[in-house]
Coordinates of C-alpha atoms in Angstrom, one line a residue:
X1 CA 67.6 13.8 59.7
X2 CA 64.7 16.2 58.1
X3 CA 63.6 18.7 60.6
X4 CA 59.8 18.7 61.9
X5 CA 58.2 21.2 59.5
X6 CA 59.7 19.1 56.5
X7 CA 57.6 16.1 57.9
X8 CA 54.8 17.9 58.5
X9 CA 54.8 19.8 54.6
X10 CA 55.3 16.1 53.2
X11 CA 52.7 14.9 55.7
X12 CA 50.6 18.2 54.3
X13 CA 51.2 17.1 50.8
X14 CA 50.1 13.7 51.0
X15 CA 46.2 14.7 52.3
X16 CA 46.0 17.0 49.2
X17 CA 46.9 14.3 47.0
X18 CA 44.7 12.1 48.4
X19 CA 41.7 14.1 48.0
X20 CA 42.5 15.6 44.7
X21 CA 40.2 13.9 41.8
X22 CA 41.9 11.2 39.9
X23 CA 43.7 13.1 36.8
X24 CA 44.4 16.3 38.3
X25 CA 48.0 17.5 38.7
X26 CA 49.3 17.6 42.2
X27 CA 51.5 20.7 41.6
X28 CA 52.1 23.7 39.5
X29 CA 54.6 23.7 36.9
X30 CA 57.5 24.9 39.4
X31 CA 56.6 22.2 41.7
X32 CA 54.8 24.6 43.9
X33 CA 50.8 23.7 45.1
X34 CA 48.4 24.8 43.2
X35 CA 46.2 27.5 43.9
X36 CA 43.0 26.8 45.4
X37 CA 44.3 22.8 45.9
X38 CA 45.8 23.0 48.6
X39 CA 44.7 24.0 52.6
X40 CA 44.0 27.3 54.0
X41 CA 46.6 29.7 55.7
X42 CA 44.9 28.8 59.2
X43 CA 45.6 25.0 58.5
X44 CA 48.9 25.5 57.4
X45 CA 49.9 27.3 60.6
X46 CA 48.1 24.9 62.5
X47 CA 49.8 22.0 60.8
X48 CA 53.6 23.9 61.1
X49 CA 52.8 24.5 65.0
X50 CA 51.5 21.4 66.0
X51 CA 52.2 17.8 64.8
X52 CA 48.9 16.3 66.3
X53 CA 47.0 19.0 64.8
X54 CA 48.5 17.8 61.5
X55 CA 47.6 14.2 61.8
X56 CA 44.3 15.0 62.3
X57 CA 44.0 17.5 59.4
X58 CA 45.1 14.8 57.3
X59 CA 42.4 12.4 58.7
X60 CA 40.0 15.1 58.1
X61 CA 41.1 15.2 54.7
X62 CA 41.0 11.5 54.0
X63 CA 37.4 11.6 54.8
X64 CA 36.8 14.8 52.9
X65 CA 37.6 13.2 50.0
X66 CA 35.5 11.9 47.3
X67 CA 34.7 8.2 47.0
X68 CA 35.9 6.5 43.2
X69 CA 33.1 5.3 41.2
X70 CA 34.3 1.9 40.1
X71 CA 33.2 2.1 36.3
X72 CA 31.6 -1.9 35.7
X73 CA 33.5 -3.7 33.1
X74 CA 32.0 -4.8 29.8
X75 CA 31.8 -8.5 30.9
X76 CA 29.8 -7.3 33.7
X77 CA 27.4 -4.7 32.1
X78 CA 27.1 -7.8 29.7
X79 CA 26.3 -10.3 32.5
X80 CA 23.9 -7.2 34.0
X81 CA 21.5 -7.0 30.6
X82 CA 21.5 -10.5 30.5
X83 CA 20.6 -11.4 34.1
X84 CA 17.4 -8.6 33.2
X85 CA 16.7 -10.3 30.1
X86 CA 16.1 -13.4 32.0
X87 CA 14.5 -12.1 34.4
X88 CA 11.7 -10.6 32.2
X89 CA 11.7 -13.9 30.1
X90 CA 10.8 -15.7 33.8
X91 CA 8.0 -12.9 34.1
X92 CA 6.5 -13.2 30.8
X93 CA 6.5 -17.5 31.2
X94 CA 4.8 -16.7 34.4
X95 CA 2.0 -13.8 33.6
X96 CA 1.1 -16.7 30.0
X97 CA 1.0 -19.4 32.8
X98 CA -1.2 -17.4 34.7
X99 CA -3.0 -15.6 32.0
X100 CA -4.3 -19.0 30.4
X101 CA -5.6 -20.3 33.4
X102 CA -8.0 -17.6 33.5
X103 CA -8.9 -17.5 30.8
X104 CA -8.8 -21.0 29.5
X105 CA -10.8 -22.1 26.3
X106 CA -12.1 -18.7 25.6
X107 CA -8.8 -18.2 23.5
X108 CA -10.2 -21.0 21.6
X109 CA -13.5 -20.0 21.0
X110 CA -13.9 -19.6 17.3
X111 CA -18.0 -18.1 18.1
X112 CA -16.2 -15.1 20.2
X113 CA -15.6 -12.3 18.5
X114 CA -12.0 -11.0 17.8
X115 CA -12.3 -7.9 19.6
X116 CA -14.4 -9.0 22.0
X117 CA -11.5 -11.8 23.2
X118 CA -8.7 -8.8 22.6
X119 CA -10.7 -6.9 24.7
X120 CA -10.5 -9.5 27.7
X121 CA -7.2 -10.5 27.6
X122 CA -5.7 -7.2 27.7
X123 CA -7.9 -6.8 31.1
X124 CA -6.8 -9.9 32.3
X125 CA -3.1 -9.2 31.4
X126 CA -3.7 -5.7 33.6
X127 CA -4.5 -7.5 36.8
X128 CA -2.6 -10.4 36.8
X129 CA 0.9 -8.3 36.0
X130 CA -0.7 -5.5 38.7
X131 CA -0.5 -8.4 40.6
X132 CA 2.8 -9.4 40.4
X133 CA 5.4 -8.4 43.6
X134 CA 8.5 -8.0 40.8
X135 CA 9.1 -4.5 40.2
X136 CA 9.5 -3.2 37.2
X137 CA 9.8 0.1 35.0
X138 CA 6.7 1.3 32.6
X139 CA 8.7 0.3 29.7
X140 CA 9.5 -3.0 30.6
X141 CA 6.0 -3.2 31.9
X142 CA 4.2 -1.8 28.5
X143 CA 7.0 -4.3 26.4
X144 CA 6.1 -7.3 28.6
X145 CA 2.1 -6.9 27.9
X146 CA 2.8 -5.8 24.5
X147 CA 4.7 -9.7 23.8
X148 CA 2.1 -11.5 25.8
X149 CA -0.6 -10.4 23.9
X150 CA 1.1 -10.1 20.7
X151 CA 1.7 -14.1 21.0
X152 CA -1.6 -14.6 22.0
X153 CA -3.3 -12.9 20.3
X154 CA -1.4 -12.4 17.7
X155 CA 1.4 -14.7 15.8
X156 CA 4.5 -13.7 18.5
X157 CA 8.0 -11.8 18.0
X158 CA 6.5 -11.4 13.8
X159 CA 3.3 -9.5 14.8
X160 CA 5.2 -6.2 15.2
X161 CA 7.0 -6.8 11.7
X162 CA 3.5 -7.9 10.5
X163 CA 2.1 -4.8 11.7
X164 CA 4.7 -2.5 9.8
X165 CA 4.1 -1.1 6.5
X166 CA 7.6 -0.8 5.3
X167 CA 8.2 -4.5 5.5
X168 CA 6.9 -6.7 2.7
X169 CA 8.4 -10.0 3.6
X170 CA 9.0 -12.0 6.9
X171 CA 11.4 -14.8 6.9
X172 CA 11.9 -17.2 9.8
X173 CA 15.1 -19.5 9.4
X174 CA 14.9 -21.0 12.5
X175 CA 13.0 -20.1 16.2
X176 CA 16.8 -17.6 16.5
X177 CA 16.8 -16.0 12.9
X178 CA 14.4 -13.9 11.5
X179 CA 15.0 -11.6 8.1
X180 CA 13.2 -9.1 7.0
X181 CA 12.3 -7.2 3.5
X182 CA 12.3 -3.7 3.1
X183 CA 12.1 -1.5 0.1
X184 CA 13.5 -4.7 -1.4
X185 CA 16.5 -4.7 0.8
X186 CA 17.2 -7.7 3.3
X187 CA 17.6 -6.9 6.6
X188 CA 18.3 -9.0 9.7
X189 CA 15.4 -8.6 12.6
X190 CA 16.0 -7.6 16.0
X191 CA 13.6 -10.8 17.5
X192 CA 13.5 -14.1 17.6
X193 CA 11.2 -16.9 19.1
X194 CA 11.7 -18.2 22.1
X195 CA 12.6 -21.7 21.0
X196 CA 11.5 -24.5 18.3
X197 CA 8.4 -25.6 20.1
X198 CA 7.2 -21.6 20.3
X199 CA 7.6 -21.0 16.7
X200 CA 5.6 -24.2 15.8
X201 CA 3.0 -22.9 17.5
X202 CA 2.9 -19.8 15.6
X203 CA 2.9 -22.0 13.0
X204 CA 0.2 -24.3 13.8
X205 CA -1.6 -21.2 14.5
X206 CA -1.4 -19.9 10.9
X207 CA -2.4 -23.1 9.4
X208 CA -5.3 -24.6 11.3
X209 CA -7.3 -21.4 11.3
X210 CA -8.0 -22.1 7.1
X211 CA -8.4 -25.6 7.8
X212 CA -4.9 -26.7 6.8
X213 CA -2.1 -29.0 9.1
X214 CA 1.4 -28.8 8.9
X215 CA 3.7 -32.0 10.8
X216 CA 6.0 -35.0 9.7
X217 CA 4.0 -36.5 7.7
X218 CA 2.7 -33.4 5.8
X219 CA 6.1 -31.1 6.4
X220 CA 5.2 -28.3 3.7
X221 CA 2.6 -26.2 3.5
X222 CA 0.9 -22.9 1.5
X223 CA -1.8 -21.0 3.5
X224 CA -2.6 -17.4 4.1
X225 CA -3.3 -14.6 6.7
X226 CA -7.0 -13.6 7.4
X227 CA -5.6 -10.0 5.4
X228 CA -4.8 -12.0 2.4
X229 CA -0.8 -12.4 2.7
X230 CA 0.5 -15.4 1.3
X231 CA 2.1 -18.2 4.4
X232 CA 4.9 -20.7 3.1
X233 CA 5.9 -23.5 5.7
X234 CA 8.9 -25.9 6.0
X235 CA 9.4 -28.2 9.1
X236 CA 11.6 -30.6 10.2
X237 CA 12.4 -33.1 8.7
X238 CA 12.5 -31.2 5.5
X239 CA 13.7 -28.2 7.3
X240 CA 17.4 -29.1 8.6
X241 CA 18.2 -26.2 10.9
X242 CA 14.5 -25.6 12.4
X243 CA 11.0 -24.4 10.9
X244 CA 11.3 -22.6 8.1
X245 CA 8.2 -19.5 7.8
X246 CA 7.9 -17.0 5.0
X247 CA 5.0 -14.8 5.0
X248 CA 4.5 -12.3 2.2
X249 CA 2.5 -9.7 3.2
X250 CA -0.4 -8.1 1.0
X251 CA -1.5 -3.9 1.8
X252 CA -4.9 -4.2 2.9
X253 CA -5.5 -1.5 0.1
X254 CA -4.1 -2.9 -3.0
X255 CA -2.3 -0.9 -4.9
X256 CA -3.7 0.8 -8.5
X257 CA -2.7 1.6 -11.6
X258 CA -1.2 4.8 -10.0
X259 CA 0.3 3.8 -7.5
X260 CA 2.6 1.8 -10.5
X261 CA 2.9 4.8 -12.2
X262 CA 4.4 6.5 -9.3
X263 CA 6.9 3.7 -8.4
X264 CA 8.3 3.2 -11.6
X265 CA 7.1 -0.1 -12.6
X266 CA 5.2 1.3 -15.7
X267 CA 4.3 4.6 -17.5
X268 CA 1.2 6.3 -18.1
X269 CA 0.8 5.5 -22.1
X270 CA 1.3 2.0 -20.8
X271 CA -1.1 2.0 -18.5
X272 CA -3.5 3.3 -20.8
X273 CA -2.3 0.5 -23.6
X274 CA -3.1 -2.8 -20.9
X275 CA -6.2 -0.8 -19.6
X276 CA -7.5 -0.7 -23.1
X277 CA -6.1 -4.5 -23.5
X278 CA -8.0 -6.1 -20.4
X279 CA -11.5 -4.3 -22.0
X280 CA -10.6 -5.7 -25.2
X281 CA -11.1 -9.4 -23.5
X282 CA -7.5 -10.6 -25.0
X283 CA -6.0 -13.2 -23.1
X284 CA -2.6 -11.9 -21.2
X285 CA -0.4 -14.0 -19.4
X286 CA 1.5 -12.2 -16.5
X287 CA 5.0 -13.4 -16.6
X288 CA 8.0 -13.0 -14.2
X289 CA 10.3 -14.3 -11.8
X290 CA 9.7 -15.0 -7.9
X291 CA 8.7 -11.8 -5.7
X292 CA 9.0 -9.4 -8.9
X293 CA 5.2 -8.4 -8.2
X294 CA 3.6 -10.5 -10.8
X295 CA 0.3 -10.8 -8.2
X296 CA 0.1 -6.9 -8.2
X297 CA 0.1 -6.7 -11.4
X298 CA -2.9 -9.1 -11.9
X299 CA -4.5 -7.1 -9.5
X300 CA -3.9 -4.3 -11.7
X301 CA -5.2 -5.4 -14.3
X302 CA -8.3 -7.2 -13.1
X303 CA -9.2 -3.6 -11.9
X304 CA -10.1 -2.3 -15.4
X305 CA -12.4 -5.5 -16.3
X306 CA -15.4 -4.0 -16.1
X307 CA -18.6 -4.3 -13.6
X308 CA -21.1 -6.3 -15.8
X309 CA -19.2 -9.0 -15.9
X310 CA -18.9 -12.3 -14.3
X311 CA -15.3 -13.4 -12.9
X312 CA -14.2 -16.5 -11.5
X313 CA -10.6 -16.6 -9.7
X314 CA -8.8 -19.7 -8.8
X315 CA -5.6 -19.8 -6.6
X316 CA -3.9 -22.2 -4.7
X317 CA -4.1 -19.4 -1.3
X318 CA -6.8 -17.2 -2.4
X319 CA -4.8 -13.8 -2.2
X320 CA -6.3 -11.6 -5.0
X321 CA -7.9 -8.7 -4.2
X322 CA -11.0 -7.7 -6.7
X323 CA -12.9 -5.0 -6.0
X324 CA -15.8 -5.8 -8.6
X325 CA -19.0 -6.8 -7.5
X326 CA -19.2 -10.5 -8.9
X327 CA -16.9 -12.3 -8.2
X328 CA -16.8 -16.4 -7.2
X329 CA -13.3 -16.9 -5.7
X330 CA -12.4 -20.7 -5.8
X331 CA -9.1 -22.3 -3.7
X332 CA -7.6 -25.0 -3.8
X333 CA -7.1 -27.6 -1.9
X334 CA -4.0 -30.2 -0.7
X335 CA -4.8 -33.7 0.3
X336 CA -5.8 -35.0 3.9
X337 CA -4.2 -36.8 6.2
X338 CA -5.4 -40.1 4.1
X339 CA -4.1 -38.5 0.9
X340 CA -7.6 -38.3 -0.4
X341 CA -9.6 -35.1 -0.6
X342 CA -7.0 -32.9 -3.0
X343 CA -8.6 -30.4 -5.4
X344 CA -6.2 -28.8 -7.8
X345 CA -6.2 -25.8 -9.8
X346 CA -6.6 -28.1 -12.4
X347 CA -10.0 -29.5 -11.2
X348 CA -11.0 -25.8 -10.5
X349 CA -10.3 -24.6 -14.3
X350 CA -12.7 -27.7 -15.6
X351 CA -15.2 -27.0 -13.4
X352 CA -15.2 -22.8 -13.8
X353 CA -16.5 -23.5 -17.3
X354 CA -19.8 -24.6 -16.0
X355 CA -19.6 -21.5 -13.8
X356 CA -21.2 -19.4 -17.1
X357 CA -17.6 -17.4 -16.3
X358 CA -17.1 -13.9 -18.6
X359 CA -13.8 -13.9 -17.2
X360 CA -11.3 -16.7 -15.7
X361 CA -8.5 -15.5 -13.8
X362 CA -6.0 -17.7 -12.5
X363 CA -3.8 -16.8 -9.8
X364 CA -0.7 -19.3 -10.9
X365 CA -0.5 -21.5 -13.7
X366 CA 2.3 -23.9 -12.6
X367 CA 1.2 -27.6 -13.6
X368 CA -0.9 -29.6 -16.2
X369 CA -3.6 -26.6 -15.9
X370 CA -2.1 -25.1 -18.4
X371 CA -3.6 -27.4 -21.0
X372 CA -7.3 -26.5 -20.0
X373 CA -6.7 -23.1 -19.2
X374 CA -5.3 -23.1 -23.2
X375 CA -8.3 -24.6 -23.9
X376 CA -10.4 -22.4 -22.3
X377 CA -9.6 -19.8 -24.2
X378 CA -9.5 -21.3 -27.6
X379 CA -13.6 -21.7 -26.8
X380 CA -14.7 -18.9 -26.6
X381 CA -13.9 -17.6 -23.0
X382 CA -11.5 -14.3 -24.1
X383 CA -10.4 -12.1 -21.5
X384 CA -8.6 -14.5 -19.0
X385 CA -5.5 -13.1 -17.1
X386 CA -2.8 -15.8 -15.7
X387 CA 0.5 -15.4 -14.0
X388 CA 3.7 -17.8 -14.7
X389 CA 7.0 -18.1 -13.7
X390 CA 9.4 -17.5 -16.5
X391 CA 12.8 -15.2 -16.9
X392 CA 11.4 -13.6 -20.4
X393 CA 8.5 -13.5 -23.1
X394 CA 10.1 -16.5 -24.8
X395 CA 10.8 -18.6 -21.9
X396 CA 6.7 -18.2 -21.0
X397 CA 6.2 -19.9 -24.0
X398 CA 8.7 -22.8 -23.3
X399 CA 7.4 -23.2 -19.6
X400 CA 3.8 -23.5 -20.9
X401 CA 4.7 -26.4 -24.0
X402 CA 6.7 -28.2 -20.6
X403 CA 3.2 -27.6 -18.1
X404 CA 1.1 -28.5 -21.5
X405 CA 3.0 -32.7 -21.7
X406 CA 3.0 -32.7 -17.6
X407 CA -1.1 -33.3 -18.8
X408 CA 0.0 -36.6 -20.2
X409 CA -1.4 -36.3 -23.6
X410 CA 0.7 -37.1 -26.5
X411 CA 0.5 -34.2 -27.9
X412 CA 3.2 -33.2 -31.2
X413 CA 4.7 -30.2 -30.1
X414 CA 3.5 -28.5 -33.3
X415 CA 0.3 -28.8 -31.9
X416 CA 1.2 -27.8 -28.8
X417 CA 2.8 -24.0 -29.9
X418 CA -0.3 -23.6 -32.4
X419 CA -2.7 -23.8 -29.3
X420 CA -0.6 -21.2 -27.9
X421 CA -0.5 -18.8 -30.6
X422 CA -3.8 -18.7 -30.6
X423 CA -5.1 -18.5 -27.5
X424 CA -3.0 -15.8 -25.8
X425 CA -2.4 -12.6 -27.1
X426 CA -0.4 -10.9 -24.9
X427 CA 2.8 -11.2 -22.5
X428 CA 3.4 -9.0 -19.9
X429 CA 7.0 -9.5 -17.8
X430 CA 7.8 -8.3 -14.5
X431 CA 11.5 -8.3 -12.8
X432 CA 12.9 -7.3 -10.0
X433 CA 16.0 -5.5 -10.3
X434 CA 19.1 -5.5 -8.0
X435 CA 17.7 -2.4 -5.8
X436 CA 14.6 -3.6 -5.0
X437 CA 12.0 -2.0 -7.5
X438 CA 10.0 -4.1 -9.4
X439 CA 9.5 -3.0 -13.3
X440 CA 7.5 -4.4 -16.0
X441 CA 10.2 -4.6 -18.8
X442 CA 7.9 -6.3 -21.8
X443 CA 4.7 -5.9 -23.4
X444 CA 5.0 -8.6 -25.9
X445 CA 2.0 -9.5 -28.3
X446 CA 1.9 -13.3 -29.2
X447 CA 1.8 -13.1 -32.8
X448 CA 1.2 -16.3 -35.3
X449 CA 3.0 -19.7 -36.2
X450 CA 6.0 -18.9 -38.9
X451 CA 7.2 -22.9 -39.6
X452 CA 7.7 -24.5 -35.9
X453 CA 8.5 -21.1 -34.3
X454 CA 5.4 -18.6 -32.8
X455 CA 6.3 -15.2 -33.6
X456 CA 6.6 -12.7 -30.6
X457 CA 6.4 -8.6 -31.6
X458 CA 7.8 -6.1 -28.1
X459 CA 5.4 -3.5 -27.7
X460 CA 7.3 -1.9 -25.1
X461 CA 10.5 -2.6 -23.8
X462 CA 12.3 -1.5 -20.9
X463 CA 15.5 0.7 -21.8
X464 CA 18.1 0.6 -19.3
X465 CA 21.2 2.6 -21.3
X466 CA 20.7 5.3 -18.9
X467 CA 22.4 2.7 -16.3
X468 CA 22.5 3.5 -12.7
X469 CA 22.4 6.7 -10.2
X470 CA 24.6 6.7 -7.6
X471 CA 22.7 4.3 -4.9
X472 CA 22.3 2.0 -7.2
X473 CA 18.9 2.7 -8.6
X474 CA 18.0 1.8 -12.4
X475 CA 16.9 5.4 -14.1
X476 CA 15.9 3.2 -17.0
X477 CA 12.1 3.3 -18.3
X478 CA 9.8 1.6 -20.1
X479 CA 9.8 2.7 -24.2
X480 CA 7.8 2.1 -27.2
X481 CA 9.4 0.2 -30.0
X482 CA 6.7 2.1 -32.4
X483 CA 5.5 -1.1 -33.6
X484 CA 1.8 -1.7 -33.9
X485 CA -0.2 -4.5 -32.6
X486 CA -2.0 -6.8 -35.1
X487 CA -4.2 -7.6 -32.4
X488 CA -6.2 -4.4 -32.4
X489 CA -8.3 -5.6 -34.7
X490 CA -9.6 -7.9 -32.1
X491 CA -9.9 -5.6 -29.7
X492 CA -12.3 -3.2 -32.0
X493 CA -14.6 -6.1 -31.9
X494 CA -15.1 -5.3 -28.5
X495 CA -15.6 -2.1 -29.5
X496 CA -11.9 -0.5 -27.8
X497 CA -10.0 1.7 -29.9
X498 CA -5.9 2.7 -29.1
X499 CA -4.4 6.1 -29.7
X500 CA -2.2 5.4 -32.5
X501 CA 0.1 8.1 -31.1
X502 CA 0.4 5.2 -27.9
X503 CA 3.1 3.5 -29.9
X504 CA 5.4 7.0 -31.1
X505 CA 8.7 6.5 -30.1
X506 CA 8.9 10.0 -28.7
X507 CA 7.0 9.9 -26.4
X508 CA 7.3 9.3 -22.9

């Protein structure tokens, strides 16, 4: 049997285990105590002369020692963040609850002015969530008022993303999916709407306030935002998975010539070539695939028409930005709920040449207005600018022939390519490359009729043998092919002459 003052030393040991941290070694490495771990001299006599006194020092050391923080688990810092997310989800329901009953129609009112209703709903939305007996932190207070009144007055989860410069797209698949483009990247956005109903509101929102209705009988539908950006809409039935929302946004400044120059899209000589185009009146068709920045470029190029002149734009959302001083903007318009009432672009060209127009610029040429807007400039009204969706010089020529027989007429195609040759001079084509920019990679002149064929001539061409950099960015650019124009001519009628050295080879 183990004498006393082994009990006690093991009875000694023990406590000092017990109140060590978790981790640290218990002993040296001779199986002695550590220095500094383990109890004074005083104690230790204590504890060797008398067994109660031991008891109690170990006691004493039991309640010495440090109480374990219990770490949570993942599954419950998960349940944690989402118990607080419903929690301020139950707030926000309540403070809109509360908010539109005191304020009622006034969100309605389409005599107040804007800033006058932001103005009283952020002072409402101070008292009532002063009011409310849930604590809560400044940042989840400031990010609870900053939702409400971004979905009330504003268009919800997208008014942040709306609000952003460095996103030019906003796509909503559904109330729990919303993408993003940036720098012509997608990305995936850290929002969504609270459910289907929500986002049809949004929706609704969008639509009714330029007089347009989107529901089952009229599922799909084109509007814009009050700063020009273009609003596609998709619901159910059409839209299997939920409401489908893409919003392209437009800068409220445009951009200019330079700002093109800078990104890339074109170079200075070619700048200076469509400048010099656009005053010559020729008629230019802007060609290009979807989202490669044909719009911009029309806005480009309306820019250098000059301030003595009349222009008429029609669009189907009116998104073009001119800054000239006369200008008559026409829009058209889809059918009502009767299906009577539509106005297409169509309608809008016929009735622009009674307008006394100098210029007719056409945001999209997509239908049977081809055929008038050909017209229009075989008699006499030079100048116009159009957009088209097409993959090259030649394929605008083939989409326009297809647009031409949607008219109806039984035109021979022969007929059909010699209308084209003459009216429109010049092709300028747009893409969008696999990193995002957006170049112009043809400056085609529309030449003549050679047997069934119309005769194209590049200007400029975009040379890519320089390939790619290391992120994936084209270091190609936009060359001459040193061939002159045979519509120059034309343009010294208008009294517009082109540096000859425009179209050297050399030069950059």
């Amino acid at each position: 049997m183990s004498s006393l003052s082994d009990r006690l030393a093991a009875a000694r040991r023990a406590s000092e285990a017990a109140s060590r941290p978790e981790g640290s070694d218990a002993t040296d490495g001779e199986g002695q105590p550590t220095p500094g771990e383990g109890p004074s001299p005083a104690a230790t006599q204590l504890t060797s002369l008398d067994p109660a006194g031991a008891a109690a020092a170990v006691a004493a050391a039991a309640r010495r020692a440090p109480a374990k923080a219990v770490e949570p688990t993942p599954n419950q810092r998960r349940s944690l963040a989402a118990s607080q997310h419903d929690r301020i989800e139950e707030l926000k329901s309540s403070v809109h609850v509360e908010l539109l009953k005191q304020l009622g129609p006034q969100l309605y009112d389409a005599d107040m002015d804007q800033n006058e209703l932001d103005r009283r709903v952020r002072a409402v939305l101070a008292d009532v969530m002063g009011s409310q007996d849930r604590p809560l932190s400044n940042s989840d207070r400031a990010r609870v008022t900053q939702e409400i009144s971004d979905d009330i007055l504003g268009y919800g989860p997208i008014e942040p993303y709306l609000r952003d410069p460095d996103v030019s797209e906003v796509m909503v698949n559904g109330a729990d999916s919303i993408w993003l483009e940036k720098s012509g990247r997608l990305v995936a956005a850290d929002a969504t709407f609270a459910d289907e109903a929500h986002l049809r509101r949004t929706i609704d929102k969008i639509v009714s306030r330029i007089g347009r209705r989107v529901d089952e009988s009229s599922p799909m539908v084109d509007a814009r935002l009050p700063d020009g950006s273009r609003v596609n809409a998709v619901v159910p039935p059409l839209a299997v998975d939920g409401s489908a929302l893409t919003i392209r946004k437009f800068a409220t400044d445009p951009l200019t010539v330079n700002d093109l120059i800078t990104f890339g899209s074109l170079s200075p000589q070619t700048a200076d070539f469509l400048e010099a185009c656009v005053r010559g009146r020729l008629n230019i068709f802007v060609s290009g695939s979807t989202g490669a920045g044909k719009t911009t470029t029309l806005n480009v190029l309306s820019s250098f028409i000059p301030d003595d002149e009349r222009i008429v734009t029609i669009e189907d959302a009116a998104e073009l930005q001119l800054k000239q001083d006369h200008v008559v903007r026409l829009e058209s318009r889809p059918s009502n709920i009767e299906g009577k009432g539509a106005v297409t672009i169509r309608d809008l060209v016929k009735n622009s040449l009674r307008m006394r127009p100098d210029r007719i610029i056409v945001g999209e040429v997509r239908d049977a207005s081809a055929l008038d807007m050909l017209q229009a400039m075989n008699t006499g009204h030079d100048g116009s600018i159009c957009t088209l969706h097409s993959n090259g010089p030649r394929d605008t020529l083939s989409r326009m022939e297809t647009m031409v027989l949607m008219a109806g007429m039984d035109l021979p195609v022969r007929a059909i390519r010699e209308q084209i040759a003459s009216a429109v001079d010049l092709i300028v084509h747009q893409t969008r490359f696999k990193d995002g920019s957006r170049r112009i990679t043809h400056i085609t002149e529309v030449e003549r009729m050679e047997g069934d064929v119309i005769t194209l001539q590049d200007i400029f061409v975009f040379d890519n043998s320089a390939g790619f950099d290391a992120e994936g960015r084209t270091l190609g650019r936009l060359r001459s092919t040193g061939l002159r124009p045979k519509f120059l001519d034309k343009m010294a009628y208008s009294n517009v002459t082109v540096d000859p050295l425009l179209f050297h080879t050399d030069r950059m």
